[in-house]
Amino acid sequence: MAEAAAPVNGTRPEGAVTEADASKKVREMFTQIAPRYDLLNHLLSLQLDRLWRARTARRLQSILDRPDALVLDLCCGTGDLAFALARAGKARIVGADFAHTMLVRAREKSSARASPRNQSAAPPMPFFEADALRLPFARASFDLVTTAFGLRNLANYEAGLREIQRVLKPGGTIAILEFTEPPDGLLGDFYRWYFCKVLPRIGGLISGDRSAYTYLPNSVARFFRPPELAALMCALGYKSVDFRAWTLGTVALHTALRAK
Ligand SMILES: C[S@@+](CC[C@H](N)C(=O)[O-])C[C@H]1O[C@@H](n2cnc3c(N)ncnc32)[C@H](O)[C@@H]1O
């Protein structure tokens, strides 16, 4: 696969110059929008976010079926991908994120799932407050590391991919679900109009933080195109790098293995 130059090192919300600024701003932004995050996710994606997470889980079924498999959902936010993975199989799932209020919501949802009143009661899921660039886990800990709409928010994408590599077992799987910009043309134009004009207004009105929903299209525009991300993963030593674009090229799932 051809190696493409990385367009940027990491996310840079407006006003952020250094990696430290970027991390701080991203963390503050998610801390602020946490109470409305799920509602807006489902609303603005027309519920497609649920489908994308369920589809991701299905693609990882062979790992999730193993009761001995340990899975980290990184940048887990309010836990929706972690719960989708848990529903799909028997593997042990843990989540990690650096925004405390997102984790508070994840823990509430986990407790509701674990409640004895819930017929299919599941044990509470562990959620760790941790920075994806400095994970508090030993090397070679996980069989699978997933991240949904998370990698794009890291202040240093390459450092994030290396840190995931460190905590994956040799032969372990990485799965990255992320927004992408569809190709130019009618659909691309409609997407950009919706993403850049409509979504920030609705997001701003409901969350009270318009800048967070202006950041979303800006960060997607700044992030890698799927072949570029695949090339970077290859360059970092990941094996069997593959990606699938879904929903007319608006999201992509990248999968790869840590070398043995
Ligand atoms: C768009 S949300 C995605 C949440 C969830 N994965 C989902 O599918 O809805 C991005 C999440 O990444 C987290 N995040 C961004 N940078 C991070 C970092 N350096 N370390 C840990 N979490 C980070 C944010 O706090 C936020 O919860």
PDB file of N, CA and C in Angstrom, residues 30 37 41-42 45 47-60 72-77 79-85 87 144-154 157 161 164 173-181 191 195 216 219-220 223-226 229-230 233 241-256:
ATOM      1  N   PHE A  30     -15.593  18.153  25.607  1.00  0.00           N
ATOM      2  CA  PHE A  30     -16.418  16.972  25.882  1.00  0.00           C
ATOM      3  C   PHE A  30     -16.968  16.995  27.309  1.00  0.00           C
ATOM      4  N   TYR A  37     -24.674  14.772  24.981  1.00  0.00           N
ATOM      5  CA  TYR A  37     -23.892  14.090  23.949  1.00  0.00           C
ATOM      6  C   TYR A  37     -24.688  12.972  23.251  1.00  0.00           C
ATOM      7  N   ASN A  41     -25.892  12.902  19.405  1.00  0.00           N
ATOM      8  CA  ASN A  41     -25.309  11.856  18.551  1.00  0.00           C
ATOM      9  C   ASN A  41     -26.394  11.165  17.736  1.00  0.00           C
ATOM     10  N   HIS A  42     -27.443  10.728  18.446  1.00  0.00           N
ATOM     11  CA  HIS A  42     -28.505   9.969  17.779  1.00  0.00           C
ATOM     12  C   HIS A  42     -29.298  10.868  16.824  1.00  0.00           C
ATOM     13  N   SER A  45     -27.080  12.164  13.715  1.00  0.00           N
ATOM     14  CA  SER A  45     -26.700  11.097  12.771  1.00  0.00           C
ATOM     15  C   SER A  45     -27.935  10.363  12.260  1.00  0.00           C
ATOM     16  N   GLN A  47     -29.797   8.488  13.907  1.00  0.00           N
ATOM     17  CA  GLN A  47     -29.702   7.152  14.546  1.00  0.00           C
ATOM     18  C   GLN A  47     -28.681   6.231  13.871  1.00  0.00           C
ATOM     19  N   LEU A  48     -27.983   6.731  12.869  1.00  0.00           N
ATOM     20  CA  LEU A  48     -27.033   5.858  12.165  1.00  0.00           C
ATOM     21  C   LEU A  48     -25.873   5.466  13.070  1.00  0.00           C
ATOM     22  N   ASP A  49     -25.583   6.294  14.086  1.00  0.00           N
ATOM     23  CA  ASP A  49     -24.463   5.971  14.980  1.00  0.00           C
ATOM     24  C   ASP A  49     -24.666   4.613  15.651  1.00  0.00           C
ATOM     25  N   ARG A  50     -25.932   4.288  15.966  1.00  0.00           N
ATOM     26  CA  ARG A  50     -26.210   2.979  16.606  1.00  0.00           C
ATOM     27  C   ARG A  50     -25.875   1.845  15.634  1.00  0.00           C
ATOM     28  N   LEU A  51     -26.278   2.066  14.376  1.00  0.00           N
ATOM     29  CA  LEU A  51     -26.035   1.056  13.340  1.00  0.00           C
ATOM     30  C   LEU A  51     -24.534   0.848  13.136  1.00  0.00           C
ATOM     31  N   TRP A  52     -23.772   1.951  13.100  1.00  0.00           N
ATOM     32  CA  TRP A  52     -22.322   1.859  12.855  1.00  0.00           C
ATOM     33  C   TRP A  52     -21.634   1.094  13.979  1.00  0.00           C
ATOM     34  N   ARG A  53     -22.069   1.351  15.220  1.00  0.00           N
ATOM     35  CA  ARG A  53     -21.428   0.646  16.342  1.00  0.00           C
ATOM     36  C   ARG A  53     -21.788  -0.840  16.314  1.00  0.00           C
ATOM     37  N   ALA A  54     -23.070  -1.151  16.008  1.00  0.00           N
ATOM     38  CA  ALA A  54     -23.499  -2.559  15.955  1.00  0.00           C
ATOM     39  C   ALA A  54     -22.745  -3.277  14.825  1.00  0.00           C
ATOM     40  N   ARG A  55     -22.565  -2.592  13.730  1.00  0.00           N
ATOM     41  CA  ARG A  55     -21.865  -3.183  12.583  1.00  0.00           C
ATOM     42  C   ARG A  55     -20.395  -3.425  12.924  1.00  0.00           C
ATOM     43  N   THR A  56     -19.811  -2.477  13.652  1.00  0.00           N
ATOM     44  CA  THR A  56     -18.416  -2.639  14.099  1.00  0.00           C
ATOM     45  C   THR A  56     -18.321  -3.890  14.968  1.00  0.00           C
ATOM     46  N   ALA A  57     -19.264  -4.035  15.889  1.00  0.00           N
ATOM     47  CA  ALA A  57     -19.244  -5.208  16.776  1.00  0.00           C
ATOM     48  C   ALA A  57     -19.343  -6.497  15.956  1.00  0.00           C
ATOM     49  N   ARG A  58     -20.205  -6.484  14.944  1.00  0.00           N
ATOM     50  CA  ARG A  58     -20.359  -7.700  14.128  1.00  0.00           C
ATOM     51  C   ARG A  58     -19.058  -8.061  13.415  1.00  0.00           C
ATOM     52  N   ARG A  59     -18.329  -7.035  12.972  1.00  0.00           N
ATOM     53  CA  ARG A  59     -17.057  -7.276  12.269  1.00  0.00           C
ATOM     54  C   ARG A  59     -16.010  -7.887  13.217  1.00  0.00           C
ATOM     55  N   LEU A  60     -16.216  -7.709  14.533  1.00  0.00           N
ATOM     56  CA  LEU A  60     -15.227  -8.168  15.509  1.00  0.00           C
ATOM     57  C   LEU A  60     -15.732  -9.396  16.258  1.00  0.00           C
ATOM     58  N   LEU A  72     -10.329  -3.266  25.099  1.00  0.00           N
ATOM     59  CA  LEU A  72     -10.333  -1.874  25.563  1.00  0.00           C
ATOM     60  C   LEU A  72     -11.074  -1.024  24.539  1.00  0.00           C
ATOM     61  N   ASP A  73     -12.109  -0.319  24.991  1.00  0.00           N
ATOM     62  CA  ASP A  73     -12.743   0.683  24.124  1.00  0.00           C
ATOM     63  C   ASP A  73     -12.193   2.040  24.539  1.00  0.00           C
ATOM     64  N   LEU A  74     -11.367   2.586  23.679  1.00  0.00           N
ATOM     65  CA  LEU A  74     -10.630   3.815  23.981  1.00  0.00           C
ATOM     66  C   LEU A  74     -11.417   5.029  23.494  1.00  0.00           C
ATOM     67  N   CYS A  75     -11.286   6.133  24.241  1.00  0.00           N
ATOM     68  CA  CYS A  75     -12.105   7.329  23.950  1.00  0.00           C
ATOM     69  C   CYS A  75     -13.567   6.896  23.960  1.00  0.00           C
ATOM     70  N   CYS A  76     -13.928   6.165  25.008  1.00  0.00           N
ATOM     71  CA  CYS A  76     -15.233   5.486  25.050  1.00  0.00           C
ATOM     72  C   CYS A  76     -16.384   6.447  25.254  1.00  0.00           C
ATOM     73  N   GLY A  77     -16.099   7.685  25.702  1.00  0.00           N
ATOM     74  CA  GLY A  77     -17.174   8.638  25.914  1.00  0.00           C
ATOM     75  C   GLY A  77     -18.207   8.089  26.872  1.00  0.00           C
ATOM     76  N   GLY A  79     -19.901   5.469  26.499  1.00  0.00           N
ATOM     77  CA  GLY A  79     -19.864   4.007  26.548  1.00  0.00           C
ATOM     78  C   GLY A  79     -20.636   3.262  25.472  1.00  0.00           C
ATOM     79  N   ASP A  80     -21.188   3.957  24.483  1.00  0.00           N
ATOM     80  CA  ASP A  80     -22.081   3.248  23.562  1.00  0.00           C
ATOM     81  C   ASP A  80     -21.404   2.145  22.742  1.00  0.00           C
ATOM     82  N   LEU A  81     -20.162   2.363  22.307  1.00  0.00           N
ATOM     83  CA  LEU A  81     -19.509   1.269  21.579  1.00  0.00           C
ATOM     84  C   LEU A  81     -19.178   0.129  22.544  1.00  0.00           C
ATOM     85  N   ALA A  82     -18.702   0.479  23.739  1.00  0.00           N
ATOM     86  CA  ALA A  82     -18.375  -0.566  24.738  1.00  0.00           C
ATOM     87  C   ALA A  82     -19.605  -1.437  25.014  1.00  0.00           C
ATOM     88  N   PHE A  83     -20.773  -0.809  25.140  1.00  0.00           N
ATOM     89  CA  PHE A  83     -21.990  -1.592  25.404  1.00  0.00           C
ATOM     90  C   PHE A  83     -22.376  -2.434  24.183  1.00  0.00           C
ATOM     91  N   ALA A  84     -22.190  -1.874  22.996  1.00  0.00           N
ATOM     92  CA  ALA A  84     -22.501  -2.646  21.775  1.00  0.00           C
ATOM     93  C   ALA A  84     -21.592  -3.880  21.688  1.00  0.00           C
ATOM     94  N   LEU A  85     -20.320  -3.716  22.070  1.00  0.00           N
ATOM     95  CA  LEU A  85     -19.374  -4.851  22.037  1.00  0.00           C
ATOM     96  C   LEU A  85     -19.796  -5.891  23.074  1.00  0.00           C
ATOM     97  N   ARG A  87     -22.785  -6.431  24.289  1.00  0.00           N
ATOM     98  CA  ARG A  87     -24.022  -7.120  23.876  1.00  0.00           C
ATOM     99  C   ARG A  87     -23.733  -8.202  22.847  1.00  0.00           C
ATOM    100  N   LEU A 144      -8.033  -6.805  21.874  1.00  0.00           N
ATOM    101  CA  LEU A 144      -8.685  -5.909  20.910  1.00  0.00           C
ATOM    102  C   LEU A 144      -8.745  -4.516  21.523  1.00  0.00           C
ATOM    103  N   VAL A 145      -8.368  -3.516  20.743  1.00  0.00           N
ATOM    104  CA  VAL A 145      -8.586  -2.117  21.153  1.00  0.00           C
ATOM    105  C   VAL A 145      -9.451  -1.473  20.072  1.00  0.00           C
ATOM    106  N   THR A 146     -10.587  -0.906  20.519  1.00  0.00           N
ATOM    107  CA  THR A 146     -11.485  -0.219  19.591  1.00  0.00           C
ATOM    108  C   THR A 146     -11.491   1.266  19.922  1.00  0.00           C
ATOM    109  N   THR A 147     -11.832   2.075  18.936  1.00  0.00           N
ATOM    110  CA  THR A 147     -12.120   3.474  19.235  1.00  0.00           C
ATOM    111  C   THR A 147     -13.094   3.998  18.187  1.00  0.00           C
ATOM    112  N   ALA A 148     -14.171   4.591  18.668  1.00  0.00           N
ATOM    113  CA  ALA A 148     -15.193   5.126  17.757  1.00  0.00           C
ATOM    114  C   ALA A 148     -15.198   6.641  17.869  1.00  0.00           C
ATOM    115  N   PHE A 149     -14.941   7.307  16.781  1.00  0.00           N
ATOM    116  CA  PHE A 149     -14.961   8.775  16.723  1.00  0.00           C
ATOM    117  C   PHE A 149     -14.033   9.384  17.779  1.00  0.00           C
ATOM    118  N   GLY A 150     -12.942   8.669  18.055  1.00  0.00           N
ATOM    119  CA  GLY A 150     -12.016   9.089  19.099  1.00  0.00           C
ATOM    120  C   GLY A 150     -10.667   9.517  18.550  1.00  0.00           C
ATOM    121  N   LEU A 151     -10.102   8.713  17.656  1.00  0.00           N
ATOM    122  CA  LEU A 151      -8.726   8.966  17.185  1.00  0.00           C
ATOM    123  C   LEU A 151      -8.572  10.375  16.618  1.00  0.00           C
ATOM    124  N   ARG A 152      -9.592  10.825  15.884  1.00  0.00           N
ATOM    125  CA  ARG A 152      -9.581  12.160  15.248  1.00  0.00           C
ATOM    126  C   ARG A 152      -9.411  13.285  16.274  1.00  0.00           C
ATOM    127  N   ASN A 153      -9.749  13.002  17.528  1.00  0.00           N
ATOM    128  CA  ASN A 153      -9.681  14.038  18.569  1.00  0.00           C
ATOM    129  C   ASN A 153      -8.349  14.066  19.314  1.00  0.00           C
ATOM    130  N   LEU A 154      -7.446  13.155  18.965  1.00  0.00           N
ATOM    131  CA  LEU A 154      -6.174  13.118  19.695  1.00  0.00           C
ATOM    132  C   LEU A 154      -5.249  14.244  19.230  1.00  0.00           C
ATOM    133  N   TYR A 157      -1.978  11.985  16.481  1.00  0.00           N
ATOM    134  CA  TYR A 157      -2.566  10.733  15.982  1.00  0.00           C
ATOM    135  C   TYR A 157      -1.557   9.590  16.024  1.00  0.00           C
ATOM    136  N   LEU A 161      -1.715   5.989  17.946  1.00  0.00           N
ATOM    137  CA  LEU A 161      -1.634   4.662  17.313  1.00  0.00           C
ATOM    138  C   LEU A 161      -0.504   3.831  17.915  1.00  0.00           C
ATOM    139  N   ILE A 164      -1.667   2.543  21.334  1.00  0.00           N
ATOM    140  CA  ILE A 164      -2.575   1.393  21.171  1.00  0.00           C
ATOM    141  C   ILE A 164      -1.752   0.134  20.862  1.00  0.00           C
ATOM    142  N   THR A 173      -5.926  -7.091  17.800  1.00  0.00           N
ATOM    143  CA  THR A 173      -6.630  -6.326  16.740  1.00  0.00           C
ATOM    144  C   THR A 173      -6.930  -4.902  17.181  1.00  0.00           C
ATOM    145  N   ILE A 174      -6.746  -3.977  16.255  1.00  0.00           N
ATOM    146  CA  ILE A 174      -7.174  -2.585  16.458  1.00  0.00           C
ATOM    147  C   ILE A 174      -8.350  -2.340  15.512  1.00  0.00           C
ATOM    148  N   ALA A 175      -9.356  -1.611  15.979  1.00  0.00           N
ATOM    149  CA  ALA A 175     -10.502  -1.253  15.121  1.00  0.00           C
ATOM    150  C   ALA A 175     -10.840   0.211  15.365  1.00  0.00           C
ATOM    151  N   ILE A 176     -10.792   0.989  14.299  1.00  0.00           N
ATOM    152  CA  ILE A 176     -11.014   2.441  14.401  1.00  0.00           C
ATOM    153  C   ILE A 176     -12.217   2.816  13.544  1.00  0.00           C
ATOM    154  N   LEU A 177     -13.271   3.272  14.200  1.00  0.00           N
ATOM    155  CA  LEU A 177     -14.455   3.763  13.486  1.00  0.00           C
ATOM    156  C   LEU A 177     -14.368   5.283  13.487  1.00  0.00           C
ATOM    157  N   GLU A 178     -14.444   5.881  12.324  1.00  0.00           N
ATOM    158  CA  GLU A 178     -14.245   7.343  12.280  1.00  0.00           C
ATOM    159  C   GLU A 178     -15.024   7.956  11.127  1.00  0.00           C
ATOM    160  N   PHE A 179     -15.395   9.228  11.282  1.00  0.00           N
ATOM    161  CA  PHE A 179     -16.029   9.964  10.184  1.00  0.00           C
ATOM    162  C   PHE A 179     -15.016  10.198   9.077  1.00  0.00           C
ATOM    163  N   THR A 180     -15.523  10.234   7.846  1.00  0.00           N
ATOM    164  CA  THR A 180     -14.682  10.625   6.722  1.00  0.00           C
ATOM    165  C   THR A 180     -15.512  11.542   5.829  1.00  0.00           C
ATOM    166  N   GLU A 181     -14.857  12.295   4.982  1.00  0.00           N
ATOM    167  CA  GLU A 181     -15.590  13.153   4.052  1.00  0.00           C
ATOM    168  C   GLU A 181     -15.889  12.353   2.795  1.00  0.00           C
ATOM    169  N   TYR A 191     -23.490  16.686   1.947  1.00  0.00           N
ATOM    170  CA  TYR A 191     -22.886  16.324   3.234  1.00  0.00           C
ATOM    171  C   TYR A 191     -22.210  17.552   3.861  1.00  0.00           C
ATOM    172  N   PHE A 195     -23.148  19.096   7.340  1.00  0.00           N
ATOM    173  CA  PHE A 195     -22.135  18.969   8.398  1.00  0.00           C
ATOM    174  C   PHE A 195     -21.624  20.339   8.850  1.00  0.00           C
ATOM    175  N   LEU A 216     -16.525  19.746  15.095  1.00  0.00           N
ATOM    176  CA  LEU A 216     -16.719  18.415  14.504  1.00  0.00           C
ATOM    177  C   LEU A 216     -16.388  18.407  12.998  1.00  0.00           C
ATOM    178  N   SER A 219     -12.658  19.144  12.397  1.00  0.00           N
ATOM    179  CA  SER A 219     -11.717  18.074  12.764  1.00  0.00           C
ATOM    180  C   SER A 219     -11.780  16.933  11.749  1.00  0.00           C
ATOM    181  N   VAL A 220     -12.967  16.705  11.163  1.00  0.00           N
ATOM    182  CA  VAL A 220     -13.070  15.656  10.138  1.00  0.00           C
ATOM    183  C   VAL A 220     -12.306  16.097   8.886  1.00  0.00           C
ATOM    184  N   PHE A 223      -8.661  15.574   9.385  1.00  0.00           N
ATOM    185  CA  PHE A 223      -8.209  14.201   9.661  1.00  0.00           C
ATOM    186  C   PHE A 223      -7.840  13.493   8.346  1.00  0.00           C
ATOM    187  N   PHE A 224      -7.184  12.352   8.487  1.00  0.00           N
ATOM    188  CA  PHE A 224      -6.764  11.564   7.319  1.00  0.00           C
ATOM    189  C   PHE A 224      -7.947  11.111   6.476  1.00  0.00           C
ATOM    190  N   ARG A 225      -7.741  11.000   5.167  1.00  0.00           N
ATOM    191  CA  ARG A 225      -8.650  10.235   4.315  1.00  0.00           C
ATOM    192  C   ARG A 225      -8.362   8.765   4.628  1.00  0.00           C
ATOM    193  N   PRO A 226      -9.328   7.858   4.409  1.00  0.00           N
ATOM    194  CA  PRO A 226      -9.103   6.455   4.810  1.00  0.00           C
ATOM    195  C   PRO A 226      -7.803   5.834   4.278  1.00  0.00           C
ATOM    196  N   LEU A 229      -4.880   7.087   6.437  1.00  0.00           N
ATOM    197  CA  LEU A 229      -4.803   6.474   7.771  1.00  0.00           C
ATOM    198  C   LEU A 229      -4.262   5.045   7.646  1.00  0.00           C
ATOM    199  N   ALA A 230      -4.737   4.328   6.618  1.00  0.00           N
ATOM    200  CA  ALA A 230      -4.254   2.961   6.411  1.00  0.00           C
ATOM    201  C   ALA A 230      -2.739   2.964   6.170  1.00  0.00           C
ATOM    202  N   MET A 233      -0.892   3.496   9.391  1.00  0.00           N
ATOM    203  CA  MET A 233      -0.912   2.286  10.221  1.00  0.00           C
ATOM    204  C   MET A 233       0.120   1.272   9.708  1.00  0.00           C
ATOM    205  N   VAL A 241      -3.659  -4.427   7.428  1.00  0.00           N
ATOM    206  CA  VAL A 241      -4.440  -3.182   7.519  1.00  0.00           C
ATOM    207  C   VAL A 241      -5.527  -3.196   6.440  1.00  0.00           C
ATOM    208  N   ASP A 242      -6.734  -2.888   6.875  1.00  0.00           N
ATOM    209  CA  ASP A 242      -7.869  -2.936   5.948  1.00  0.00           C
ATOM    210  C   ASP A 242      -8.855  -1.841   6.342  1.00  0.00           C
ATOM    211  N   PHE A 243      -9.603  -1.328   5.403  1.00  0.00           N
ATOM    212  CA  PHE A 243     -10.684  -0.424   5.793  1.00  0.00           C
ATOM    213  C   PHE A 243     -11.894  -0.591   4.895  1.00  0.00           C
ATOM    214  N   ARG A 244     -13.050  -0.315   5.480  1.00  0.00           N
ATOM    215  CA  ARG A 244     -14.328  -0.342   4.756  1.00  0.00           C
ATOM    216  C   ARG A 244     -15.007   0.995   4.961  1.00  0.00           C
ATOM    217  N   ALA A 245     -15.455   1.601   3.858  1.00  0.00           N
ATOM    218  CA  ALA A 245     -16.230   2.844   3.970  1.00  0.00           C
ATOM    219  C   ALA A 245     -17.710   2.466   3.995  1.00  0.00           C
ATOM    220  N   TRP A 246     -18.452   3.082   4.875  1.00  0.00           N
ATOM    221  CA  TRP A 246     -19.886   2.789   5.019  1.00  0.00           C
ATOM    222  C   TRP A 246     -20.700   4.049   4.780  1.00  0.00           C
ATOM    223  N   THR A 247     -21.993   3.849   4.592  1.00  0.00           N
ATOM    224  CA  THR A 247     -22.977   4.937   4.485  1.00  0.00           C
ATOM    225  C   THR A 247     -22.475   6.018   3.509  1.00  0.00           C
ATOM    226  N   LEU A 248     -22.284   5.579   2.271  1.00  0.00           N
ATOM    227  CA  LEU A 248     -21.889   6.477   1.173  1.00  0.00           C
ATOM    228  C   LEU A 248     -20.591   7.219   1.459  1.00  0.00           C
ATOM    229  N   GLY A 249     -19.700   6.538   2.189  1.00  0.00           N
ATOM    230  CA  GLY A 249     -18.374   7.127   2.418  1.00  0.00           C
ATOM    231  C   GLY A 249     -18.347   8.188   3.507  1.00  0.00           C
ATOM    232  N   THR A 250     -19.315   8.174   4.410  1.00  0.00           N
ATOM    233  CA  THR A 250     -19.297   9.181   5.488  1.00  0.00           C
ATOM    234  C   THR A 250     -18.606   8.668   6.756  1.00  0.00           C
ATOM    235  N   VAL A 251     -18.479   7.352   6.891  1.00  0.00           N
ATOM    236  CA  VAL A 251     -17.689   6.777   7.990  1.00  0.00           C
ATOM    237  C   VAL A 251     -16.835   5.642   7.434  1.00  0.00           C
ATOM    238  N   ALA A 252     -15.759   5.317   8.160  1.00  0.00           N
ATOM    239  CA  ALA A 252     -14.930   4.184   7.736  1.00  0.00           C
ATOM    240  C   ALA A 252     -14.494   3.409   8.974  1.00  0.00           C
ATOM    241  N   LEU A 253     -14.428   2.096   8.806  1.00  0.00           N
ATOM    242  CA  LEU A 253     -13.884   1.236   9.864  1.00  0.00           C
ATOM    243  C   LEU A 253     -12.544   0.691   9.387  1.00  0.00           C
ATOM    244  N   HIS A 254     -11.480   1.051  10.099  1.00  0.00           N
ATOM    245  CA  HIS A 254     -10.143   0.502   9.822  1.00  0.00           C
ATOM    246  C   HIS A 254      -9.888  -0.628  10.815  1.00  0.00           C
ATOM    247  N   THR A 255      -9.353  -1.716  10.330  1.00  0.00           N
ATOM    248  CA  THR A 255      -8.935  -2.804  11.213  1.00  0.00           C
ATOM    249  C   THR A 255      -7.507  -3.202  10.852  1.00  0.00           C
ATOM    250  N   ALA A 256      -6.787  -3.708  11.833  1.00  0.00           N
ATOM    251  CA  ALA A 256      -5.416  -4.163  11.597  1.00  0.00           C
ATOM    252  C   ALA A 256      -4.995  -5.015  12.786  1.00  0.00           C
TER     253      ALA A 256
END
